[in-house]
Amino acid sequence: MSNQVNREIVVENLIKRYGDFAAVKGVSFKVESGEIFGFLGPNGAGKSTTVSMLTTLSLPTEGRATVGGYDVVSQAAEVRRIAGVALQEVGIDPLMKAMELLTIQCQTFGMSRKQAQGRAHELLDLVKLSAFMDRRVGKYSGGMRRRLDLALALAHEPEVLFLDEPTTGLDPASRRDIWEEVRRLNTRLGITIFLTTQYLEEADLLANRIAIINNGVIAAEGTPQALKAQLGSESINLTFGDADSVTRAEAELAEMVERTQVDHHTLRLYLSHAANAVPAVVNRVQSVGLVLQSLTLTQPTLDDVFLKVTGERLETKDAPQPAKGSRSRMARAS
Amino acid sequence: MSVITTSALGMAAKGERTARMPFWLQVSTMTWRNLLVAFRTPAALIPSILISVFFTLVYKDLLSGAAAFFLPGKDYLGFVLPISIISASLSGAGVAGQSVVRDIESGYFNKLLLTPISRAAIVLGAILGGAIVLTLQTSVVMLTGLLLGLQPATGIGGVFAVLGYGLLLGMGFAGFTVAIALRSGSAGATQGATFLFFPLTFITATFTPVELLSGWIKTAAQLNPITYLLEAMRALLLTGWEADAMLRGFLTCAALALLMFTFAFFSLRARTQRR
């Protein structure tokens, strides 16, 4: 698609107060055209409040924001025409069928009934719901409802897509489907995607850039890689055959790294750009005649980043799904 | 490669970005949607139809003896049927408001608000959908009356005129419940609100003509818009085409419908006011 289309989101010192309570306390960021921007934060951090201002559902108390060059306050109608929105609560009538919902949605954007039906078929195909188009939405699974909601948000071919926690409450398989879909939409259609999430893994996997919001302020911003390199703790882990080797290795290597930690027969070396340091570390170990049993690298995670910038703990235990692997859910430390 | 990017229809959608759906089409689409949903919950419609038919039967047999005093030579059924129609319309009016509450709860309402569709069309769709359902209910009551031997003084034309009044009255009642639904967002409040109208169906010429009433109830009946509607319907069923009564009835219903639409529209405005 053409490059002239403005698909940026520009947010300048956005503030939202409800009475004495400030939900968003002066947030600024810029999302480039065609980017997937991850807006990461725990429950109550101000994510949904920001989305509701950007999608014209509520007014900022102070500050200003534009979506695709249109002001969210004074040009709300234009913003609605170019923005697709899938809110946290899936807004679909359980008594209706997918085909009916999509047709009406397309019609409201000015398509004729026939055009709208054609478009509805395309969208059902896109989110792989064609086989269920005549089933009432109330009978859909959670994942199917999200996919339909995504299709509804895409009805008018938005330039900018807002997804507010698109995978919260989904099982791992449905979650992966949505991720795949989001990536596909971004690469094929070139649309800007503003994605809020409380899952670190999600932001890490999908987003080109991330902003971490906590207590209504942006705590950190950058690419996942940069954030991890800057704030995370990479480590080289060396395992030896005996405790004595570990002690000797530590004495030899401590000056090369930021911090060391001994864990049984394993020596952990904390440093940035760990991968680059591996040859030097190995050389030094060999030069003093120590024998390595294994060497592993630990990449920093966004969990580390979040902990660093917010000082809050990440809880991994009460994730809504059986969390396999590294999925973690952020929660305020109690 | 992509279904969407290469699609002619997709391109059309883009070209149409500035296109607007004509207002009448917005209203009819929203009305159609409300009817679709209403008929998918028949359990919400059937009780009020049954209760209206029940009242028609009971009123007829309970009061036809007394009616001989003031309706010599005329059929009490024609006198009492209008009140059954109004009761039917009233008891079913909650359906319109309930469907709005459902939309608010499911989040579909927000989805509609994020489209370019006009807010007046959203409100009108809910009201008209509700009023059409109510007219189907009043038709069942009318059919019951005809089966019981009612012979309307104005013939088949009169039957349709009475149903037309029913439609207009339904818009007023449905508008009221839609407004309450938009104000409160609560199913309970919406259901409760329909009871506020019930006194109106009794503080009027419910079982006897206004002339036979006296004291405060006569004054109240003369102020009650339902009275004028009843008189218009009764004229059609019992005496004939009486222009005066019909016009009074029409103006009363139309004013009520307009008032309630305005109430509902401003309730939506209040609900959707960006804060």
Short mmCIF file of N, CA and C in Angstrom, two decimals, chain A residues 1 16 55-59 72-73 76 80-82 85 87 90-97 100-101 104-105 107-111 113 115 118-119 122-123 125-126 136 149 152 156-159 188-189, chain B residues 1-5 7-14 16-21 25 29-30 32-33 36-41 102-103 106-117 119 272-275:
data_model
loop_
_atom_site.label_atom_id
_atom_site.label_comp_id
_atom_site.label_asym_id
_atom_site.label_seq_id
_atom_site.Cartn_x
_atom_site.Cartn_y
_atom_site.Cartn_z
N MET A 1 0.83 -1.21 0.00
CA MET A 1 0.00 0.00 0.00
C MET A 1 0.87 1.26 0.00
N LYS A 16 -5.50 12.07 32.04
CA LYS A 16 -6.90 11.79 32.26
C LYS A 16 -7.17 11.70 33.75
N THR A 55 -9.27 6.33 20.98
CA THR A 55 -10.33 5.86 20.08
C THR A 55 -11.58 6.73 20.16
N THR A 56 -11.48 7.89 20.79
CA THR A 56 -12.56 8.89 20.88
C THR A 56 -13.70 8.51 21.81
N LEU A 57 -13.53 7.47 22.62
CA LEU A 57 -14.62 7.13 23.54
C LEU A 57 -14.63 8.04 24.78
N SER A 58 -13.45 8.57 25.13
CA SER A 58 -13.45 9.53 26.23
C SER A 58 -12.51 10.69 25.90
N LEU A 59 -12.69 11.78 26.60
CA LEU A 59 -11.91 12.99 26.31
C LEU A 59 -10.72 13.09 27.25
N VAL A 72 -7.90 13.65 18.19
CA VAL A 72 -8.93 12.77 18.78
C VAL A 72 -10.06 13.55 19.45
N VAL A 73 -9.84 14.83 19.71
CA VAL A 73 -10.90 15.62 20.33
C VAL A 73 -11.72 16.35 19.26
N ALA A 76 -12.99 13.79 15.91
CA ALA A 76 -13.33 12.43 16.35
C ALA A 76 -13.93 11.59 15.22
N ARG A 80 -12.60 7.98 13.82
CA ARG A 80 -13.39 6.75 13.77
C ARG A 80 -13.37 6.11 12.40
N ARG A 81 -13.27 6.94 11.36
CA ARG A 81 -13.26 6.39 10.00
C ARG A 81 -11.96 5.66 9.67
N ILE A 82 -10.85 6.09 10.28
CA ILE A 82 -9.58 5.44 9.91
C ILE A 82 -9.09 4.47 10.97
N VAL A 85 -11.19 -0.70 16.05
CA VAL A 85 -11.03 -0.86 17.49
C VAL A 85 -11.60 -2.19 17.96
N LEU A 87 -12.12 -3.60 21.54
CA LEU A 87 -11.97 -3.27 22.96
C LEU A 87 -11.81 -4.54 23.78
N VAL A 90 -15.32 -7.90 24.42
CA VAL A 90 -15.70 -8.17 23.04
C VAL A 90 -17.12 -7.68 22.82
N GLY A 91 -17.30 -6.69 21.96
CA GLY A 91 -18.61 -6.07 21.82
C GLY A 91 -19.48 -6.71 20.76
N ILE A 92 -19.91 -7.92 21.01
CA ILE A 92 -20.78 -8.54 20.02
C ILE A 92 -22.04 -9.07 20.65
N ASP A 93 -23.15 -8.96 19.92
CA ASP A 93 -24.44 -9.39 20.40
C ASP A 93 -24.55 -10.91 20.25
N PRO A 94 -24.67 -11.63 21.37
CA PRO A 94 -24.67 -13.09 21.30
C PRO A 94 -25.81 -13.69 20.50
N LEU A 95 -26.89 -12.92 20.30
CA LEU A 95 -28.03 -13.47 19.56
C LEU A 95 -27.85 -13.39 18.05
N MET A 96 -26.85 -12.62 17.62
CA MET A 96 -26.69 -12.44 16.18
C MET A 96 -25.67 -13.42 15.61
N LYS A 97 -25.66 -13.49 14.29
CA LYS A 97 -24.71 -14.38 13.62
C LYS A 97 -23.57 -13.54 13.04
N GLU A 100 -24.31 -11.53 9.94
CA GLU A 100 -25.18 -10.38 10.16
C GLU A 100 -24.41 -9.22 10.78
N LEU A 101 -23.61 -9.56 11.80
CA LEU A 101 -22.84 -8.51 12.49
C LEU A 101 -21.88 -7.82 11.52
N ILE A 104 -23.74 -5.58 8.86
CA ILE A 104 -24.20 -4.30 9.42
C ILE A 104 -22.99 -3.38 9.65
N GLN A 105 -21.93 -3.95 10.21
CA GLN A 105 -20.73 -3.15 10.49
C GLN A 105 -20.22 -2.49 9.20
N GLN A 107 -21.91 -1.92 6.44
CA GLN A 107 -22.89 -0.95 5.94
C GLN A 107 -22.78 0.39 6.65
N THR A 108 -22.51 0.35 7.94
CA THR A 108 -22.44 1.62 8.67
C THR A 108 -21.31 2.49 8.16
N PHE A 109 -20.33 1.86 7.50
CA PHE A 109 -19.24 2.65 6.93
C PHE A 109 -19.50 3.02 5.47
N GLY A 110 -20.75 2.89 5.04
CA GLY A 110 -21.14 3.42 3.75
C GLY A 110 -21.16 2.43 2.61
N MET A 111 -20.92 1.14 2.88
CA MET A 111 -21.00 0.17 1.79
C MET A 111 -22.45 -0.19 1.51
N ARG A 113 -25.45 -2.90 0.59
CA ARG A 113 -25.67 -4.21 1.22
C ARG A 113 -24.85 -5.30 0.52
N GLN A 115 -22.06 -4.94 -1.35
CA GLN A 115 -20.63 -4.76 -1.04
C GLN A 115 -20.33 -5.27 0.36
N GLY A 118 -20.13 -8.98 0.52
CA GLY A 118 -18.89 -9.45 -0.08
C GLY A 118 -17.72 -9.27 0.88
N ARG A 119 -17.68 -8.10 1.46
CA ARG A 119 -16.61 -7.78 2.41
C ARG A 119 -16.69 -8.69 3.63
N GLU A 122 -15.08 -11.94 2.89
CA GLU A 122 -13.62 -11.82 2.92
C GLU A 122 -13.09 -11.85 4.34
N LEU A 123 -13.77 -11.09 5.19
CA LEU A 123 -13.30 -10.98 6.57
C LEU A 123 -13.45 -12.30 7.32
N ASP A 125 -13.30 -15.16 5.99
CA ASP A 125 -12.24 -15.98 5.44
C ASP A 125 -10.91 -15.64 6.13
N LEU A 126 -10.68 -14.35 6.28
CA LEU A 126 -9.44 -13.87 6.87
C LEU A 126 -9.25 -14.40 8.30
N ARG A 136 -25.04 -18.68 15.78
CA ARG A 136 -25.14 -17.53 16.68
C ARG A 136 -23.84 -17.35 17.46
N ASP A 149 -14.35 -10.38 16.60
CA ASP A 149 -14.21 -8.98 17.00
C ASP A 149 -13.13 -8.29 16.18
N LEU A 152 -14.51 -7.53 12.85
CA LEU A 152 -15.38 -6.36 12.90
C LEU A 152 -14.55 -5.07 12.91
N HIS A 156 -13.79 -1.75 7.84
CA HIS A 156 -13.64 -0.58 6.97
C HIS A 156 -12.19 -0.36 6.57
N GLU A 157 -11.37 -1.42 6.66
CA GLU A 157 -9.95 -1.32 6.33
C GLU A 157 -9.28 -0.14 7.03
N PRO A 158 -9.17 -0.23 8.33
CA PRO A 158 -8.59 0.88 9.08
C PRO A 158 -7.11 1.05 8.76
N GLU A 159 -6.62 2.25 8.96
CA GLU A 159 -5.19 2.52 8.81
C GLU A 159 -4.47 2.22 10.13
N ARG A 188 0.90 -7.75 5.96
CA ARG A 188 0.20 -7.72 4.67
C ARG A 188 -0.44 -6.39 4.37
N LEU A 189 -1.04 -5.79 5.38
CA LEU A 189 -1.79 -4.57 5.13
C LEU A 189 -1.01 -3.31 5.51
N MET B 1 -1.85 -12.49 -3.09
CA MET B 1 -1.37 -13.16 -1.89
C MET B 1 -2.35 -12.96 -0.75
N SER B 2 -2.65 -11.75 -0.50
CA SER B 2 -3.58 -11.51 0.60
C SER B 2 -5.00 -11.41 0.07
N VAL B 3 -5.90 -11.94 0.85
CA VAL B 3 -7.30 -11.87 0.47
C VAL B 3 -7.74 -10.42 0.39
N ILE B 4 -7.24 -9.66 1.35
CA ILE B 4 -7.77 -8.31 1.49
C ILE B 4 -7.15 -7.31 0.52
N THR B 5 -5.84 -7.33 0.44
CA THR B 5 -5.21 -6.27 -0.35
C THR B 5 -5.56 -6.35 -1.81
N SER B 7 -8.28 -7.52 -3.07
CA SER B 7 -9.71 -7.63 -3.33
C SER B 7 -10.30 -6.36 -3.91
N ALA B 8 -11.10 -6.55 -4.94
CA ALA B 8 -11.79 -5.41 -5.55
C ALA B 8 -12.75 -4.80 -4.55
N LEU B 9 -13.37 -5.68 -3.76
CA LEU B 9 -14.32 -5.18 -2.78
C LEU B 9 -13.64 -4.36 -1.71
N GLY B 10 -12.47 -4.81 -1.34
CA GLY B 10 -11.71 -4.08 -0.35
C GLY B 10 -11.39 -2.68 -0.85
N MET B 11 -11.00 -2.63 -2.10
CA MET B 11 -10.70 -1.33 -2.70
C MET B 11 -11.93 -0.45 -2.69
N ALA B 12 -13.06 -1.10 -3.04
CA ALA B 12 -14.31 -0.34 -3.04
C ALA B 12 -14.55 0.24 -1.66
N ALA B 13 -14.27 -0.59 -0.65
CA ALA B 13 -14.49 -0.13 0.72
C ALA B 13 -13.66 1.11 0.99
N LYS B 14 -12.44 1.12 0.50
CA LYS B 14 -11.57 2.27 0.72
C LYS B 14 -12.10 3.49 0.01
N GLU B 16 -15.01 4.10 -0.69
CA GLU B 16 -16.27 4.55 -0.09
C GLU B 16 -16.05 5.22 1.26
N ARG B 17 -14.80 5.39 1.61
CA ARG B 17 -14.53 5.86 2.96
C ARG B 17 -15.31 7.11 3.32
N THR B 18 -15.52 7.95 2.34
CA THR B 18 -16.25 9.17 2.67
C THR B 18 -17.76 8.99 2.48
N ALA B 19 -18.15 7.81 1.94
CA ALA B 19 -19.58 7.59 1.68
C ALA B 19 -20.33 7.52 3.00
N ARG B 20 -21.57 7.94 2.95
CA ARG B 20 -22.40 7.86 4.16
C ARG B 20 -23.62 7.03 3.85
N MET B 21 -24.07 6.34 4.84
CA MET B 21 -25.29 5.56 4.70
C MET B 21 -26.45 6.55 4.85
N LEU B 25 -31.84 4.59 5.66
CA LEU B 25 -31.28 3.24 5.60
C LEU B 25 -30.65 2.87 6.95
N THR B 29 -31.98 -0.26 8.93
CA THR B 29 -31.03 -1.31 9.29
C THR B 29 -31.07 -1.58 10.79
N MET B 30 -31.08 -0.51 11.57
CA MET B 30 -31.12 -0.67 13.03
C MET B 30 -32.44 -1.29 13.47
N TRP B 32 -34.35 -3.29 11.67
CA TRP B 32 -34.29 -4.70 11.25
C TRP B 32 -33.48 -5.52 12.25
N ARG B 33 -32.36 -4.94 12.68
CA ARG B 33 -31.51 -5.65 13.63
C ARG B 33 -32.25 -5.91 14.95
N LEU B 36 -34.84 -8.64 14.43
CA LEU B 36 -34.14 -9.93 14.33
C LEU B 36 -33.88 -10.50 15.72
N VAL B 37 -33.34 -9.64 16.58
CA VAL B 37 -32.97 -10.07 17.91
C VAL B 37 -34.23 -10.36 18.75
N ALA B 38 -35.26 -9.51 18.58
CA ALA B 38 -36.49 -9.70 19.35
C ALA B 38 -37.11 -11.06 19.05
N PHE B 39 -37.12 -11.44 17.78
CA PHE B 39 -37.76 -12.71 17.43
C PHE B 39 -36.88 -13.91 17.78
N ARG B 40 -35.63 -13.64 18.17
CA ARG B 40 -34.80 -14.75 18.64
C ARG B 40 -34.94 -14.96 20.15
N THR B 41 -35.74 -14.10 20.79
CA THR B 41 -36.04 -14.32 22.20
C THR B 41 -37.56 -14.36 22.37
N ARG B 102 -29.36 -4.99 26.96
CA ARG B 102 -28.55 -6.12 26.51
C ARG B 102 -27.36 -5.64 25.66
N ASP B 103 -27.65 -4.70 24.76
CA ASP B 103 -26.58 -4.17 23.90
C ASP B 103 -25.51 -3.45 24.71
N SER B 106 -23.55 -6.22 26.52
CA SER B 106 -22.69 -7.05 25.66
C SER B 106 -21.54 -6.22 25.06
N GLY B 107 -21.66 -4.90 25.13
CA GLY B 107 -20.62 -4.05 24.55
C GLY B 107 -20.90 -3.72 23.08
N TYR B 108 -21.98 -4.32 22.53
CA TYR B 108 -22.30 -4.04 21.13
C TYR B 108 -22.67 -2.58 20.93
N PHE B 109 -23.23 -2.00 21.97
CA PHE B 109 -23.62 -0.60 21.91
C PHE B 109 -22.41 0.29 21.65
N ASN B 110 -21.33 0.03 22.39
CA ASN B 110 -20.09 0.79 22.17
C ASN B 110 -19.57 0.60 20.77
N LYS B 111 -19.69 -0.65 20.29
CA LYS B 111 -19.23 -0.95 18.93
C LYS B 111 -19.98 -0.07 17.92
N LEU B 112 -21.29 0.05 18.11
CA LEU B 112 -22.08 0.88 17.20
C LEU B 112 -21.67 2.35 17.30
N LEU B 113 -21.40 2.78 18.53
CA LEU B 113 -21.03 4.19 18.73
C LEU B 113 -19.70 4.52 18.06
N LEU B 114 -18.86 3.50 17.84
CA LEU B 114 -17.57 3.74 17.20
C LEU B 114 -17.67 3.71 15.67
N THR B 115 -18.86 3.45 15.15
CA THR B 115 -19.06 3.51 13.70
C THR B 115 -19.65 4.89 13.37
N PRO B 116 -19.66 5.24 12.09
CA PRO B 116 -20.20 6.58 11.75
C PRO B 116 -21.73 6.65 11.82
N ILE B 117 -22.39 5.60 12.25
CA ILE B 117 -23.87 5.61 12.25
C ILE B 117 -24.38 6.71 13.18
N ARG B 119 -26.52 8.75 15.87
CA ARG B 119 -27.06 8.32 17.16
C ARG B 119 -28.58 8.29 17.16
N THR B 272 -23.54 9.07 26.21
CA THR B 272 -22.36 9.00 25.36
C THR B 272 -21.51 10.27 25.41
N GLN B 273 -21.96 11.21 26.22
CA GLN B 273 -21.16 12.42 26.36
C GLN B 273 -19.74 12.04 26.75
N ARG B 274 -18.78 12.45 25.92
CA ARG B 274 -17.40 12.10 26.25
C ARG B 274 -16.95 12.91 27.45
N ARG B 275 -16.41 12.20 28.41
CA ARG B 275 -15.97 12.89 29.61
C ARG B 275 -14.48 12.73 29.76
#
